[in-house]
């Protein structure tokens, strides 16, 4: 049987690979041309004439369209990559492959500053500092936390010759106390002594021995006393309750002992309860009725009486180098003295001494050195050494 040249399609080996589902292919072993005039036999593969394209170019184009975008890899053909979409061509951008990138979030500058300034959450101990470490064993001078207290980054060496250490950590604390300066009290000047209302207020408070006729102060003795103040000095369960051992002698330190030295009444007095606004109104002579929100009051706004008491207190009772500003604690103290309110000054000096003794801040001056030195010498006049030099 002869076939027309236009109905013959020549397939190569590469065309025997799987093609689109639109072409129906099935193997036929027993059919011929005479039995079915609509069937053409080529290489024992039967293909329905109804599904064949009219020409080879249309068949190739159809198979090309059906395979586009699939990227089928065979042994004889290279790996096909997907073509860029029309949207990428239209925008003029290069096509991107792979998973899409996450959209970056733009953070305003003010939010970035807030994140930077935000402090870290405190540890589980609800404390800003780490637990106590053994500084004597480590010997390090880097910034660490000892007993929940900040320690300076580096402290110069301090000589240990002839220093009396009663506590185990005394040698480690010595260099921090050694480099602290003493906030020496000052005697009242003649112009202040002529102000009758100021002198009466100080005499009523029983603080004249802290501002007049001050005795000598010995720097080394006071600092050795400070390093031997135990943390549990005010603990009734401690065997050394309110006792400080200096140079082999026991010095009694308590509110009662301090009040006796000041010749004040030793009876306990309840804590004074007064608001900051009331303090501000009194010490400014009524010019200000509300304590400033910036936490400090300008010394220029004080009345004449409290301006003088502020100068005396900044040197003798509440040591500070910022005499131009009045903090809340300083303002309350001069309010108590000026109004002649009942107050236990012995308890105040006692607790402030413990607070100053426990700190590791080198820049913080030692408070009430002359008062403490006089309390020590009153109990043990022979405690001085030939090397002690008065300030």
CSV table of N, CA and C in Angstrom, one decimal, residues 70-172:
chain,number,residue,atom,x,y,z
A,70,UNK,N,8.4,23.0,32.5
A,70,UNK,CA,8.5,21.8,33.3
A,70,UNK,C,9.9,21.5,33.7
A,71,UNK,N,10.9,21.9,32.8
A,71,UNK,CA,12.3,21.6,33.2
A,71,UNK,C,12.6,20.2,33.3
A,72,UNK,N,12.1,19.3,32.4
A,72,UNK,CA,12.4,17.9,32.5
A,72,UNK,C,13.8,17.6,32.0
A,73,UNK,N,14.6,16.9,32.8
A,73,UNK,CA,15.9,16.6,32.5
A,73,UNK,C,16.0,15.2,32.0
A,74,UNK,N,16.7,15.0,30.8
A,74,UNK,CA,16.9,13.7,30.2
A,74,UNK,C,18.4,13.6,29.9
A,75,UNK,N,18.7,12.4,29.4
A,75,UNK,CA,20.2,12.1,29.2
A,75,UNK,C,20.7,12.9,28.0
A,76,UNK,N,19.8,13.3,27.0
A,76,UNK,CA,20.3,13.9,25.8
A,76,UNK,C,20.0,15.4,25.7
A,77,UNK,N,19.2,15.9,26.7
A,77,UNK,CA,18.8,17.4,26.7
A,77,UNK,C,19.4,18.1,27.9
A,78,UNK,N,19.8,19.3,27.8
A,78,UNK,CA,20.2,20.1,29.0
A,78,UNK,C,19.1,20.4,29.9
A,79,UNK,N,19.5,20.8,31.2
A,79,UNK,CA,18.4,21.2,32.2
A,79,UNK,C,17.8,22.5,31.8
A,80,UNK,N,16.5,22.6,31.7
A,80,UNK,CA,15.8,23.8,31.3
A,80,UNK,C,15.5,24.6,32.6
A,81,UNK,N,15.6,25.9,32.5
A,81,UNK,CA,15.3,26.8,33.6
A,81,UNK,C,14.1,27.6,33.3
A,82,UNK,N,13.3,27.9,34.3
A,82,UNK,CA,12.0,28.6,34.0
A,82,UNK,C,12.3,30.0,33.4
A,83,UNK,N,11.5,30.4,32.5
A,83,UNK,CA,11.6,31.7,31.9
A,83,UNK,C,11.1,32.8,32.8
A,84,UNK,N,11.6,34.0,32.7
A,84,UNK,CA,11.1,35.1,33.5
A,84,UNK,C,9.7,35.4,33.2
A,85,UNK,N,8.9,35.8,34.2
A,85,UNK,CA,7.5,36.2,33.9
A,85,UNK,C,7.4,37.5,33.2
A,86,UNK,N,6.2,37.7,32.7
A,86,UNK,CA,6.0,39.0,31.9
A,86,UNK,C,6.1,40.2,32.9
A,87,UNK,N,5.7,40.0,34.1
A,87,UNK,CA,5.8,41.1,35.0
A,87,UNK,C,7.2,41.6,35.3
A,88,UNK,N,8.1,40.6,35.4
A,88,UNK,CA,9.5,41.0,35.5
A,88,UNK,C,10.1,41.7,34.3
A,89,UNK,N,9.6,41.2,33.1
A,89,UNK,CA,10.1,41.9,31.9
A,89,UNK,C,9.5,43.3,31.8
A,90,UNK,N,8.2,43.4,32.2
A,90,UNK,CA,7.6,44.7,32.0
A,90,UNK,C,8.2,45.8,33.0
A,91,UNK,N,8.6,45.4,34.1
A,91,UNK,CA,9.2,46.3,35.1
A,91,UNK,C,10.6,46.6,34.9
A,92,UNK,N,11.3,45.9,34.0
A,92,UNK,CA,12.7,46.1,33.8
A,92,UNK,C,13.6,45.6,34.8
A,93,UNK,N,13.1,44.8,35.8
A,93,UNK,CA,13.9,44.2,36.9
A,93,UNK,C,14.4,42.8,36.5
A,94,UNK,N,15.5,42.4,37.1
A,94,UNK,CA,16.0,41.1,36.9
A,94,UNK,C,15.1,40.1,37.6
A,95,UNK,N,14.9,38.9,37.0
A,95,UNK,CA,14.0,37.9,37.6
A,95,UNK,C,14.8,37.3,38.8
A,96,UNK,N,14.0,37.0,39.9
A,96,UNK,CA,14.5,36.5,41.1
A,96,UNK,C,14.1,35.0,41.2
A,97,UNK,N,15.0,34.2,41.6
A,97,UNK,CA,14.7,32.7,41.8
A,97,UNK,C,14.8,32.4,43.3
A,98,UNK,N,14.1,31.4,43.7
A,98,UNK,CA,14.2,30.9,45.1
A,98,UNK,C,13.1,31.5,45.9
A,99,UNK,N,13.1,31.2,47.2
A,99,UNK,CA,12.0,31.7,48.1
A,99,UNK,C,12.0,33.2,48.2
A,100,UNK,N,10.9,33.9,48.4
A,100,UNK,CA,10.9,35.3,48.5
A,100,UNK,C,11.6,35.8,49.8
A,101,UNK,N,12.2,36.9,49.8
A,101,UNK,CA,12.9,37.5,50.9
A,101,UNK,C,11.8,38.1,51.8
A,102,UNK,N,12.0,38.0,53.2
A,102,UNK,CA,11.1,38.7,54.1
A,102,UNK,C,11.2,40.2,54.0
A,103,UNK,N,10.1,40.9,54.2
A,103,UNK,CA,10.1,42.3,54.1
A,103,UNK,C,10.7,42.9,55.3
A,104,UNK,N,11.7,43.8,55.1
A,104,UNK,CA,12.4,44.4,56.2
A,104,UNK,C,11.6,45.5,56.8
A,105,UNK,N,11.6,45.5,58.2
A,105,UNK,CA,10.8,46.5,58.9
A,105,UNK,C,11.7,47.7,59.3
A,106,UNK,N,11.1,48.8,58.9
A,106,UNK,CA,11.8,50.1,59.2
A,106,UNK,C,11.5,50.6,60.6
A,107,UNK,N,12.5,50.7,61.4
A,107,UNK,CA,12.4,51.1,62.8
A,107,UNK,C,12.7,52.6,62.9
A,108,UNK,N,11.9,53.5,63.4
A,108,UNK,CA,12.2,54.9,63.6
A,108,UNK,C,13.4,55.1,64.6
A,109,UNK,N,14.0,56.2,64.4
A,109,UNK,CA,15.2,56.5,65.3
A,109,UNK,C,14.9,56.5,66.7
A,110,UNK,N,13.7,57.1,67.1
A,110,UNK,CA,13.4,57.2,68.5
A,110,UNK,C,13.2,55.9,69.1
A,111,UNK,N,12.6,54.9,68.3
A,111,UNK,CA,12.4,53.5,68.9
A,111,UNK,C,13.8,52.8,69.1
A,112,UNK,N,14.8,53.1,68.1
A,112,UNK,CA,16.1,52.5,68.3
A,112,UNK,C,16.8,53.0,69.5
A,113,UNK,N,16.6,54.3,69.8
A,113,UNK,CA,17.2,54.9,71.0
A,113,UNK,C,16.6,54.3,72.3
A,114,UNK,N,15.3,54.0,72.2
A,114,UNK,CA,14.6,53.4,73.4
A,114,UNK,C,15.1,52.0,73.6
A,115,UNK,N,15.4,51.3,72.5
A,115,UNK,CA,15.9,49.9,72.7
A,115,UNK,C,17.3,49.9,73.2
A,116,UNK,N,18.1,50.9,72.8
A,116,UNK,CA,19.5,50.9,73.3
A,116,UNK,C,19.5,51.3,74.8
A,117,UNK,N,18.6,52.3,75.2
A,117,UNK,CA,18.6,52.7,76.5
A,117,UNK,C,18.0,51.8,77.5
A,118,UNK,N,17.2,50.8,77.0
A,118,UNK,CA,16.5,49.9,77.9
A,118,UNK,C,17.5,49.0,78.6
A,119,UNK,N,17.4,48.9,79.9
A,119,UNK,CA,18.3,48.1,80.7
A,119,UNK,C,17.9,46.7,80.6
A,120,UNK,N,18.8,45.8,80.9
A,120,UNK,CA,18.5,44.4,81.0
A,120,UNK,C,17.7,44.1,82.2
A,121,UNK,N,17.0,43.0,82.1
A,121,UNK,CA,16.1,42.6,83.2
A,121,UNK,C,17.0,42.1,84.4
A,122,UNK,N,16.7,42.5,85.6
A,122,UNK,CA,17.5,42.1,86.8
A,122,UNK,C,17.5,40.6,86.9
A,123,UNK,N,18.5,40.0,87.5
A,123,UNK,CA,18.6,38.6,87.7
A,123,UNK,C,17.5,38.1,88.7
A,124,UNK,N,17.4,36.8,88.9
A,124,UNK,CA,16.4,36.2,89.7
A,124,UNK,C,16.4,36.7,91.2
A,125,UNK,N,17.6,37.2,91.6
A,125,UNK,CA,17.7,37.6,93.0
A,125,UNK,C,17.1,39.0,93.3
A,126,UNK,N,16.5,39.6,92.2
A,126,UNK,CA,15.9,40.9,92.3
A,126,UNK,C,17.0,41.9,92.8
A,127,UNK,N,18.1,41.7,92.3
A,127,UNK,CA,19.2,42.6,92.7
A,127,UNK,C,20.0,43.0,91.5
A,128,UNK,N,20.5,44.2,91.5
A,128,UNK,CA,21.3,44.7,90.3
A,128,UNK,C,22.7,44.1,90.3
A,129,UNK,N,23.1,43.6,91.4
A,129,UNK,CA,24.5,43.1,91.5
A,129,UNK,C,24.6,41.6,91.7
A,130,UNK,N,25.8,41.1,91.5
A,130,UNK,CA,26.0,39.7,91.6
A,130,UNK,C,26.2,39.3,93.1
A,131,UNK,N,26.1,38.0,93.4
A,131,UNK,CA,26.4,37.6,94.8
A,131,UNK,C,27.8,37.9,95.2
A,132,UNK,N,28.0,37.9,96.5
A,132,UNK,CA,29.4,38.2,97.0
A,132,UNK,C,30.4,37.2,96.5
A,133,UNK,N,31.6,37.8,96.1
A,133,UNK,CA,32.7,36.9,95.7
A,133,UNK,C,33.9,37.2,96.6
A,134,UNK,N,34.8,36.2,96.6
A,134,UNK,CA,35.9,36.3,97.5
A,134,UNK,C,37.0,37.1,96.8
A,135,UNK,N,37.1,38.4,97.1
A,135,UNK,CA,38.1,39.3,96.5
A,135,UNK,C,39.5,39.0,97.0
A,136,UNK,N,39.6,38.6,98.3
A,136,UNK,CA,40.9,38.3,98.8
A,136,UNK,C,41.6,37.2,98.1
A,137,UNK,N,40.8,36.2,97.7
A,137,UNK,CA,41.4,35.1,97.0
A,137,UNK,C,41.7,35.4,95.5
A,138,UNK,N,40.8,36.2,94.9
A,138,UNK,CA,41.0,36.5,93.5
A,138,UNK,C,42.1,37.6,93.3
A,139,UNK,N,42.0,38.6,94.1
A,139,UNK,CA,43.0,39.7,94.0
A,139,UNK,C,42.8,40.6,92.8
A,140,UNK,N,41.6,40.5,92.2
A,140,UNK,CA,41.3,41.2,90.9
A,140,UNK,C,40.8,42.6,91.3
A,141,UNK,N,41.1,43.6,90.4
A,141,UNK,CA,40.6,44.9,90.6
A,141,UNK,C,39.6,45.4,89.5
A,142,UNK,N,39.2,44.4,88.7
A,142,UNK,CA,38.2,44.7,87.7
A,142,UNK,C,36.8,45.0,88.4
A,143,UNK,N,35.9,45.5,87.6
A,143,UNK,CA,34.6,45.9,88.2
A,143,UNK,C,33.8,44.6,88.5
A,144,UNK,N,33.6,44.3,89.7
A,144,UNK,CA,32.8,43.1,90.1
A,144,UNK,C,31.8,43.6,91.2
A,145,UNK,N,31.0,42.6,91.7
A,145,UNK,CA,30.0,42.9,92.7
A,145,UNK,C,30.4,42.1,93.9
A,146,UNK,N,30.5,42.9,95.0
A,146,UNK,CA,30.9,42.2,96.3
A,146,UNK,C,29.8,42.6,97.3
A,147,UNK,N,29.1,41.6,97.8
A,147,UNK,CA,28.0,41.8,98.7
A,147,UNK,C,26.9,42.8,98.1
A,148,UNK,N,26.6,42.6,96.8
A,148,UNK,CA,25.6,43.5,96.2
A,148,UNK,C,26.0,44.9,96.2
A,149,UNK,N,27.3,45.2,96.1
A,149,UNK,CA,27.8,46.6,96.0
A,149,UNK,C,28.7,46.7,94.8
A,150,UNK,N,28.7,47.9,94.2
A,150,UNK,CA,29.5,48.1,93.0
A,150,UNK,C,30.9,48.4,93.5
A,151,UNK,N,31.9,47.8,92.7
A,151,UNK,CA,33.3,47.9,93.1
A,151,UNK,C,33.9,48.7,91.9
A,152,UNK,N,34.8,49.7,92.2
A,152,UNK,CA,35.5,50.5,91.2
A,152,UNK,C,36.3,49.6,90.2
A,153,UNK,N,36.5,50.0,89.0
A,153,UNK,CA,37.2,49.2,88.0
A,153,UNK,C,38.7,49.0,88.5
A,154,UNK,N,39.3,50.0,89.0
A,154,UNK,CA,40.7,49.8,89.4
A,154,UNK,C,41.0,50.7,90.6
A,155,UNK,N,41.7,50.2,91.5
A,155,UNK,CA,42.0,51.0,92.7
A,155,UNK,C,43.5,50.9,93.0
A,156,UNK,N,44.2,52.0,93.2
A,156,UNK,CA,45.7,51.9,93.4
A,156,UNK,C,46.0,51.1,94.6
A,157,UNK,N,47.3,50.7,94.7
A,157,UNK,CA,47.8,49.9,95.8
A,157,UNK,C,47.8,50.7,97.1
A,158,UNK,N,47.5,50.0,98.2
A,158,UNK,CA,47.5,50.6,99.5
A,158,UNK,C,48.5,49.9,100.4
A,159,UNK,N,49.4,50.5,101.1
A,159,UNK,CA,50.3,49.8,102.0
A,159,UNK,C,49.6,49.2,103.2
A,160,UNK,N,50.1,48.0,103.6
A,160,UNK,CA,49.4,47.2,104.6
A,160,UNK,C,50.3,47.2,105.9
A,161,UNK,N,51.3,48.0,106.0
A,161,UNK,CA,52.2,48.0,107.2
A,161,UNK,C,51.4,48.5,108.4
A,162,UNK,N,51.5,47.7,109.5
A,162,UNK,CA,51.0,48.1,110.8
A,162,UNK,C,49.5,48.4,110.8
A,163,UNK,N,48.7,47.7,109.9
A,163,UNK,CA,47.3,47.9,109.9
A,163,UNK,C,46.6,46.8,110.7
A,164,UNK,N,45.7,47.3,111.5
A,164,UNK,CA,44.9,46.3,112.4
A,164,UNK,C,43.7,45.8,111.6
A,165,UNK,N,43.7,44.5,111.4
A,165,UNK,CA,42.6,43.8,110.7
A,165,UNK,C,42.0,42.8,111.7
A,166,UNK,N,40.7,43.0,112.0
A,166,UNK,CA,40.0,42.1,112.8
A,166,UNK,C,39.1,41.2,112.0
A,167,UNK,N,38.6,41.7,110.9
A,167,UNK,CA,37.7,40.9,110.0
A,167,UNK,C,38.5,40.2,109.0
A,168,UNK,N,38.0,39.1,108.5
A,168,UNK,CA,38.7,38.3,107.5
A,168,UNK,C,38.9,39.0,106.1
A,169,UNK,N,37.9,39.8,105.8
A,169,UNK,CA,38.0,40.5,104.5
A,169,UNK,C,38.5,41.9,104.7
A,170,UNK,N,39.1,42.2,105.8
A,170,UNK,CA,39.7,43.5,106.1
A,170,UNK,C,40.8,43.9,105.1
A,171,UNK,N,41.7,43.0,104.8
A,171,UNK,CA,42.8,43.3,103.9
A,171,UNK,C,42.3,43.6,102.5
A,172,UNK,N,41.2,43.0,102.1
A,172,UNK,CA,40.7,43.2,100.7
A,172,UNK,C,40.0,44.6,100.7
